[in-house]
XYZ file of C-alpha atoms in Angstrom:
382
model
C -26.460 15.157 -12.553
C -24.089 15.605 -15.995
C -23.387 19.304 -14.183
C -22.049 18.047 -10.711
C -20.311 15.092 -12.531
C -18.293 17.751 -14.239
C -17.785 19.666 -10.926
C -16.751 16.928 -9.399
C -14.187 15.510 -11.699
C -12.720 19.534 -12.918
C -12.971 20.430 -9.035
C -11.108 17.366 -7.103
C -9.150 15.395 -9.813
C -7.486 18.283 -11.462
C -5.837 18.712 -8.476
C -2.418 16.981 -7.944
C -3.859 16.498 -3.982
C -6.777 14.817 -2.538
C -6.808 16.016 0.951
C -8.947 13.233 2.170
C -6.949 10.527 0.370
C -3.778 11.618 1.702
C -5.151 11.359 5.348
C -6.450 7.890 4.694
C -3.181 7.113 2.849
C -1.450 7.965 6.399
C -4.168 6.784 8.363
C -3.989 3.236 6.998
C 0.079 3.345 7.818
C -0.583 4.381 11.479
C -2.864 0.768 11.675
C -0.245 -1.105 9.939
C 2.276 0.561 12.394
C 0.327 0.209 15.907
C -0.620 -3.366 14.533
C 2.935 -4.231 14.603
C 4.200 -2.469 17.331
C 1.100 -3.315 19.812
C -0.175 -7.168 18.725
C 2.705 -8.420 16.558
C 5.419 -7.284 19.205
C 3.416 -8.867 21.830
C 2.327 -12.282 19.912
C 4.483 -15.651 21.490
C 5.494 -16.129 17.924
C 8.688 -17.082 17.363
C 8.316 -15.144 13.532
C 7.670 -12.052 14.938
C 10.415 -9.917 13.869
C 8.866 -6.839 16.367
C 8.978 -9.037 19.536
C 12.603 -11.089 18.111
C 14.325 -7.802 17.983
C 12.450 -6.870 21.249
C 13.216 -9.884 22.817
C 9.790 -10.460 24.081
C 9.854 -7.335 26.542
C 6.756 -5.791 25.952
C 2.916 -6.697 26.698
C 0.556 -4.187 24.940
C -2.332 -7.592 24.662
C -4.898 -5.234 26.828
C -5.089 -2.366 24.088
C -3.173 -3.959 21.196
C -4.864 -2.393 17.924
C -5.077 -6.724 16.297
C -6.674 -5.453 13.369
C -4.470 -2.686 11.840
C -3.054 -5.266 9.411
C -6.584 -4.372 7.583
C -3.959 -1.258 6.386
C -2.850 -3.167 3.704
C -5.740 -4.102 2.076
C -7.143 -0.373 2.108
C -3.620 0.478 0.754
C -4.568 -1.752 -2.366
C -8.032 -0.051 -2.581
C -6.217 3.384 -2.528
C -3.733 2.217 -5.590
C -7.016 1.339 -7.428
C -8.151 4.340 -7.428
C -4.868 6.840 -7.382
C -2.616 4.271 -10.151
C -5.928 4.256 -12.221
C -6.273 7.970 -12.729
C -2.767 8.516 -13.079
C -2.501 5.957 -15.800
C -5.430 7.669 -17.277
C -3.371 10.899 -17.650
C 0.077 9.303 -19.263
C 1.418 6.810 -21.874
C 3.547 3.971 -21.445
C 6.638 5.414 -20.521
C 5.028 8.106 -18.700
C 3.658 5.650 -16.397
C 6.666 3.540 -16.246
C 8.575 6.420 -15.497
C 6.172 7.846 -12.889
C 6.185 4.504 -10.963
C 9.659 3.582 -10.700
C 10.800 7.867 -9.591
C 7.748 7.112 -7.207
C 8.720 3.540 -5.931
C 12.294 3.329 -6.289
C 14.254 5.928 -4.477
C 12.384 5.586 -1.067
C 12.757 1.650 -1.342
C 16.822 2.572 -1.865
C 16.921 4.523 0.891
C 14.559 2.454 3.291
C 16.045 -0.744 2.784
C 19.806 0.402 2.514
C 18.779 1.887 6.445
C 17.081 -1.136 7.573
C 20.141 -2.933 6.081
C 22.533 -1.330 8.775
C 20.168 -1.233 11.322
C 20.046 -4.776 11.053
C 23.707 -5.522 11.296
C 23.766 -2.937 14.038
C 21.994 -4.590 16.389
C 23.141 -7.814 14.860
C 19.537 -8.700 13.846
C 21.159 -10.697 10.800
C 24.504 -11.615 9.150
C 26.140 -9.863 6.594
C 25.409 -12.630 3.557
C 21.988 -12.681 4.210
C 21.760 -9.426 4.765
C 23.525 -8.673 1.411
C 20.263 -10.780 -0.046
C 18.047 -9.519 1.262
C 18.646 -6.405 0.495
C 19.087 -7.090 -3.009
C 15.663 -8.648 -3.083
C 13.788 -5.873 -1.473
C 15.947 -2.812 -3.886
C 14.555 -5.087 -7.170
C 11.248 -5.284 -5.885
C 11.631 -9.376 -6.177
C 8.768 -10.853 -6.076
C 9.430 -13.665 -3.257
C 11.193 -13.122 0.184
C 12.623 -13.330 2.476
C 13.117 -9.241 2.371
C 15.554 -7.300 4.306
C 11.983 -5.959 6.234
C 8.984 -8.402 5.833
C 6.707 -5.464 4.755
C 7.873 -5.189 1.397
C 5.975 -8.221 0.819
C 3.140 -5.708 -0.310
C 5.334 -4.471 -3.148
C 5.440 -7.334 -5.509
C 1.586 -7.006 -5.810
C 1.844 -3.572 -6.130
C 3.769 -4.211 -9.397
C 1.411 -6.935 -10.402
C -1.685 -4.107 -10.831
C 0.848 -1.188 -12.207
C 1.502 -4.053 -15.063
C -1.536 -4.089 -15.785
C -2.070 -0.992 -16.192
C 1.236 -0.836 -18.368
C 0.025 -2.982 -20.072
C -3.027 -1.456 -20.963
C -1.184 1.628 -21.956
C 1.479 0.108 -24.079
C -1.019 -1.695 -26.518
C -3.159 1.251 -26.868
C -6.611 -0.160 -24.890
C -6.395 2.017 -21.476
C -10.114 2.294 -22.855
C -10.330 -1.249 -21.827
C -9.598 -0.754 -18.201
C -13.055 -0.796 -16.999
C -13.587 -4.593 -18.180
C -10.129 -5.578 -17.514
C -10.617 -4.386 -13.715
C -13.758 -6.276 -13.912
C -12.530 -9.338 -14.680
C -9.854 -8.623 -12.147
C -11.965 -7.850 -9.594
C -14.494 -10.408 -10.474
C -12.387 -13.362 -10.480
C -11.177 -12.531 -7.374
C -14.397 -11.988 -5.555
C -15.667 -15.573 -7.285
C -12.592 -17.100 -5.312
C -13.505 -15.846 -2.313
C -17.089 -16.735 -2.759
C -15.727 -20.523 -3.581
C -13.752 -20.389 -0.586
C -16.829 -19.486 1.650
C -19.415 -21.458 0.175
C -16.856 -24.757 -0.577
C -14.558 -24.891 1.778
C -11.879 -27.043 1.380
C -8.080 -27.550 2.686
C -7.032 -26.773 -0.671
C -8.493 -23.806 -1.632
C -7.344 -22.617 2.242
C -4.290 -23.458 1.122
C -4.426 -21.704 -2.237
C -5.490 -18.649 -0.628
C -2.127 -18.347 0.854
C 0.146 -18.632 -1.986
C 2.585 -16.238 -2.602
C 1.466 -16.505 -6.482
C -2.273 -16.220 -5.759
C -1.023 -12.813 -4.487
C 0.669 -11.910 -7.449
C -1.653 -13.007 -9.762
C -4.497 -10.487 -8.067
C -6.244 -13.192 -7.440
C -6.347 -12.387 -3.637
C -6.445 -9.079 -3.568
C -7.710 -8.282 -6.946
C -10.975 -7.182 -5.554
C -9.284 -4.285 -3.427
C -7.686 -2.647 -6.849
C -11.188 -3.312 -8.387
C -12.688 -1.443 -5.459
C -10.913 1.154 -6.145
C -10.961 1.648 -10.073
C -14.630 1.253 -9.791
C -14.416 3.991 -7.264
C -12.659 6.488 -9.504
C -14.465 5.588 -12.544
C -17.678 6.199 -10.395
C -16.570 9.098 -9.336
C -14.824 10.839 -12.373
C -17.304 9.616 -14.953
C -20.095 9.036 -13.081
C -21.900 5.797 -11.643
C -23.453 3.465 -13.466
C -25.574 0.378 -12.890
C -22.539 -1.614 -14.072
C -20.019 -0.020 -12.062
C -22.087 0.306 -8.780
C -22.791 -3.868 -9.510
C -19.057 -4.108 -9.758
C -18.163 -2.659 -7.187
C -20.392 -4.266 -4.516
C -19.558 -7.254 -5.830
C -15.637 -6.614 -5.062
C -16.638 -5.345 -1.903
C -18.284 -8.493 -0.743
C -15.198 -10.045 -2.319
C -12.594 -7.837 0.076
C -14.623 -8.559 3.236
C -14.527 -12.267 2.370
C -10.576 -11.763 1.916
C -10.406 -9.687 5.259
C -12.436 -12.906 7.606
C -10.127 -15.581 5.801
C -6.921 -13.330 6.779
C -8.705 -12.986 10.185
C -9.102 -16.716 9.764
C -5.502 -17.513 8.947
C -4.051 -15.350 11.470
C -5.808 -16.699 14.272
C -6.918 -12.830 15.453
C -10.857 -12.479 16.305
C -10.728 -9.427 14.609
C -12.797 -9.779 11.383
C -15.400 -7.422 11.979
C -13.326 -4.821 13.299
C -11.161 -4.589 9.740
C -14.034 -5.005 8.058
C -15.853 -1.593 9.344
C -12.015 -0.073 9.349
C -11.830 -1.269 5.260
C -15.360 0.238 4.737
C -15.220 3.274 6.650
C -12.233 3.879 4.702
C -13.615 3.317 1.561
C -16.473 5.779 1.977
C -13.992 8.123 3.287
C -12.110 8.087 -0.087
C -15.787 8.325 -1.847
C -16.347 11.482 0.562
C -12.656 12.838 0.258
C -13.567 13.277 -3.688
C -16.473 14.906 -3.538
C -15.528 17.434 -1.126
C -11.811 17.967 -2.169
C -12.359 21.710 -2.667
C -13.975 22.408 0.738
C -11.045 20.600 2.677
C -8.093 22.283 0.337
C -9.683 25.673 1.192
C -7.675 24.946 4.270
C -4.548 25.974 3.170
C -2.793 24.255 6.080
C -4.589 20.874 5.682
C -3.706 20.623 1.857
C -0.146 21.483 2.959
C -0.046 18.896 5.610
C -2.427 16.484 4.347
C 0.342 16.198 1.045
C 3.166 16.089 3.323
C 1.893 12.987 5.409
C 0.632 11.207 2.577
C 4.344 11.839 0.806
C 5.792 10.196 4.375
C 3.293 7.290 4.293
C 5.318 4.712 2.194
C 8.885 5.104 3.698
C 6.992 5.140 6.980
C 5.549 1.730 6.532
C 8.849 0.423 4.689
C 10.673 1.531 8.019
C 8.463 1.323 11.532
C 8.857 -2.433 11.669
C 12.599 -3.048 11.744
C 14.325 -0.043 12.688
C 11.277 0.705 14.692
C 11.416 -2.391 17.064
C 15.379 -1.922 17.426
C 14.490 1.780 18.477
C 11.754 0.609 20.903
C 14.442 -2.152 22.292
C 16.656 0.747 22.872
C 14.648 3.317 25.025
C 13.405 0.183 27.129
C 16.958 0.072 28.205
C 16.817 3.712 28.959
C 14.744 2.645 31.495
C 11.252 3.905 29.753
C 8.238 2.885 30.130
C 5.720 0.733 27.532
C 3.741 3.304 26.467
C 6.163 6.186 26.510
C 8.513 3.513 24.070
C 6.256 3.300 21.391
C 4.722 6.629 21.284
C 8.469 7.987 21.062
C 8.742 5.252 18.595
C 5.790 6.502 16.486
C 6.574 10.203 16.717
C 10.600 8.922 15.362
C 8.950 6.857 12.676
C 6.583 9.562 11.459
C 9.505 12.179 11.822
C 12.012 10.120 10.362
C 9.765 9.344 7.002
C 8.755 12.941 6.490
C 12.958 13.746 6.092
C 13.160 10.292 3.788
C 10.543 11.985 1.711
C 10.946 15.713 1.728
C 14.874 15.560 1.358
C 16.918 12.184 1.152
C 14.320 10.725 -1.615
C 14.174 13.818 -4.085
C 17.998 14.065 -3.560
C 17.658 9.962 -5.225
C 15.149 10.866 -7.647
C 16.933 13.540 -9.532
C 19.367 11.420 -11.217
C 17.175 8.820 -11.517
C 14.778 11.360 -13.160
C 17.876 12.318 -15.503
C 18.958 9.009 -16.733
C 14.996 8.513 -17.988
C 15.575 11.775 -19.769
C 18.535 10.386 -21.695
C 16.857 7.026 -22.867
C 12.977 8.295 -23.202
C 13.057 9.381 -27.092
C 14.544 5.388 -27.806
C 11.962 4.203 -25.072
C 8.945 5.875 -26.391
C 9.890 4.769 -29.605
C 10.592 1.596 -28.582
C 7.766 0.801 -27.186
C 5.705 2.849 -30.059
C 6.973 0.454 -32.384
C 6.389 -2.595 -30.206
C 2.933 -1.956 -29.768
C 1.757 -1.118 -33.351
């Protein structure tokens, strides 16, 4: 067992590509994408960006995929898993620097084109505009966003401090327990929340700072440290309780979104959410067979590169792109898989050319203040 441990973590996580992560990476994106370009742009809502840009043209309710939104929360599993390893293999400023030359030029770039888009089509004024597109380039932690997906984002930064954290005062060797306790709260919630219900804690459950605090989706992350701790150290009784536990948590967290939402949906993003977990479980332990493929590994890496400007751009610019060729004269379907195929298209330039054109500089000016930094931050930790 100590052998294929060893295999298993020197084969797969040496490797700066998972094959099979990468492909659920995209995968999840493509739900969050049809979710809001088959359900959301067909919902009588009047907050439906998708159908406001649309103007209520399109009617995909006979094969609308009203459970992609489940994306999300296996996009929170995946940064579990992925932010905890690379955390693992840096220091502070490593980290910090890894995250922000990951996060930061695509979410430029994304939101400076949603930004015009916007005006474009006159989809909102300049002064708001303006704001919102401050908001969404500092990663602010409330809306309203120039794009309402970047709502994700601000959590996102709630785990990576954490794991800062953890690197900054020297106890990384803590994270186990610390995702633990994340996870655990978290999952205790949601057990509260089914076994007591109550207006309030329905009510709680929807904060914006419940969010951030990982108290909603803390189990995800959990899910997924426990998954790469699991699976690059090997399982024990501990970690498998742990993680079971945070799974019961996230499917509790996926029927009160179903809940919230009003979509009958729950047990189709619950299978989606597990099936995509064990595909991350099996995408590890047969890395090496899959990135034999030289083609897959190439591809696999390039879609899962493509995956976050995709989802920072499909919903905006994608519904004013839709509204467009339904002018033309197209029909439904052809719209949005035109719309899909543009999207996908579109992020794979973002990410193979505009963004590394961004992250240079970026990657420069961190070059110029990293011996103060480290020191810095060396100092402030001792």
């Amino acid at each position: 067992m100590r052998r294929e441990r060893r295999r298993v973590e020197g084969g797969c996580m040496r490797r700066t590509t998972i094959v099979g992560l990468d492909l659920v990476r995209f995968s999840a994106a493509i739900l969050v994408v049809l979710y809001h370009m088959t359900y959301w742009i067909s919902a009588p809502d009047p907050t439906s960006p998708p159908r406001n840009i649309t103007g209520g043209v399109f009617d995909f309710s006979r094969f609308s995929v009203n459970f992609g939104w489940v994306g999300v929360e296996i996009f929170f599993v995946l940064s579990g898993f992925v932010i905890s390893y690379s955390a693992s293999q840096s220091d502070a400023f490593g980290f910090l620097k890894g995250r922000v030359l990951r996060l930061a030029p695509a979410a430029w770039i994304c939101a400076s084109v949603t930004l015009l888009v916007s005006l474009a089509i006159g989809y909102v004024g300049v002064a708001d505009g303006v704001l919102e597109w401050t908001r969404s380039v500092l990663f602010y932690p409330s809306g309203p966003w120039i794009d309402g997906v970047y709502w994700t984002l601000g959590i996102e930064v709630s785990f990576y401090l954490v794991m800062f954290a953890l690197l900054w005062s020297g106890r990384f060797r803590h994270v186990e327990a610390v995702a633990a306790t994340i996870g655990l709260v978290s999952t205790a919630f949601w057990l509260l929340w089914l076994l007591a219900p109550s207006d309030a804690l329905t009510s709680l459950a929807g904060k914006r700072l419940w969010a951030l605090l990982l108290i909603r989706y803390g189990c995800d992350f959990t899910v997924g440290v426990m998954l790469w701790l699991s699976m690059v150290r090997g399982p024990t009784k501990a970690r498998l309780a742990v993680l079971l536990a945070c799974c019961l948590g996230g499917v509790l967290e996926i029927a009160y979104t179903a809940q919230a939402e009003r979509i009958p949906v729950g047990g189709a993003a619950i299978a989606a959410w597990l099936l995509a977990i064990g595909l991350m479980a099996a995408s590890v332990r047969w890395n090496a067979r899959l990135a034999a493929w030289p083609a897959a590994d190439r591809w696999a890496r390039r879609l899962g590169l493509a995956t976050y400007p995709l989802y920072l751009t499909h919903q905006v610019v994608g519904s004013a792109l839709m509204a467009a060729l339904w002018r033309l004269g197209l029909s439904q379907l052809a719209c949005l898989l035109i719309t899909i195929a543009a999207a996908v298209t579109f992020s794979v330039v973002v990410a193979e050319a505009w963004e590394p054109a961004l992250r240079k500089p970026l990657a420069r000016l961190f070059g110029l203040i990293e011996r103060p930094a480290r020191w810095l931050l060396r100092a402030q930790s001792a």
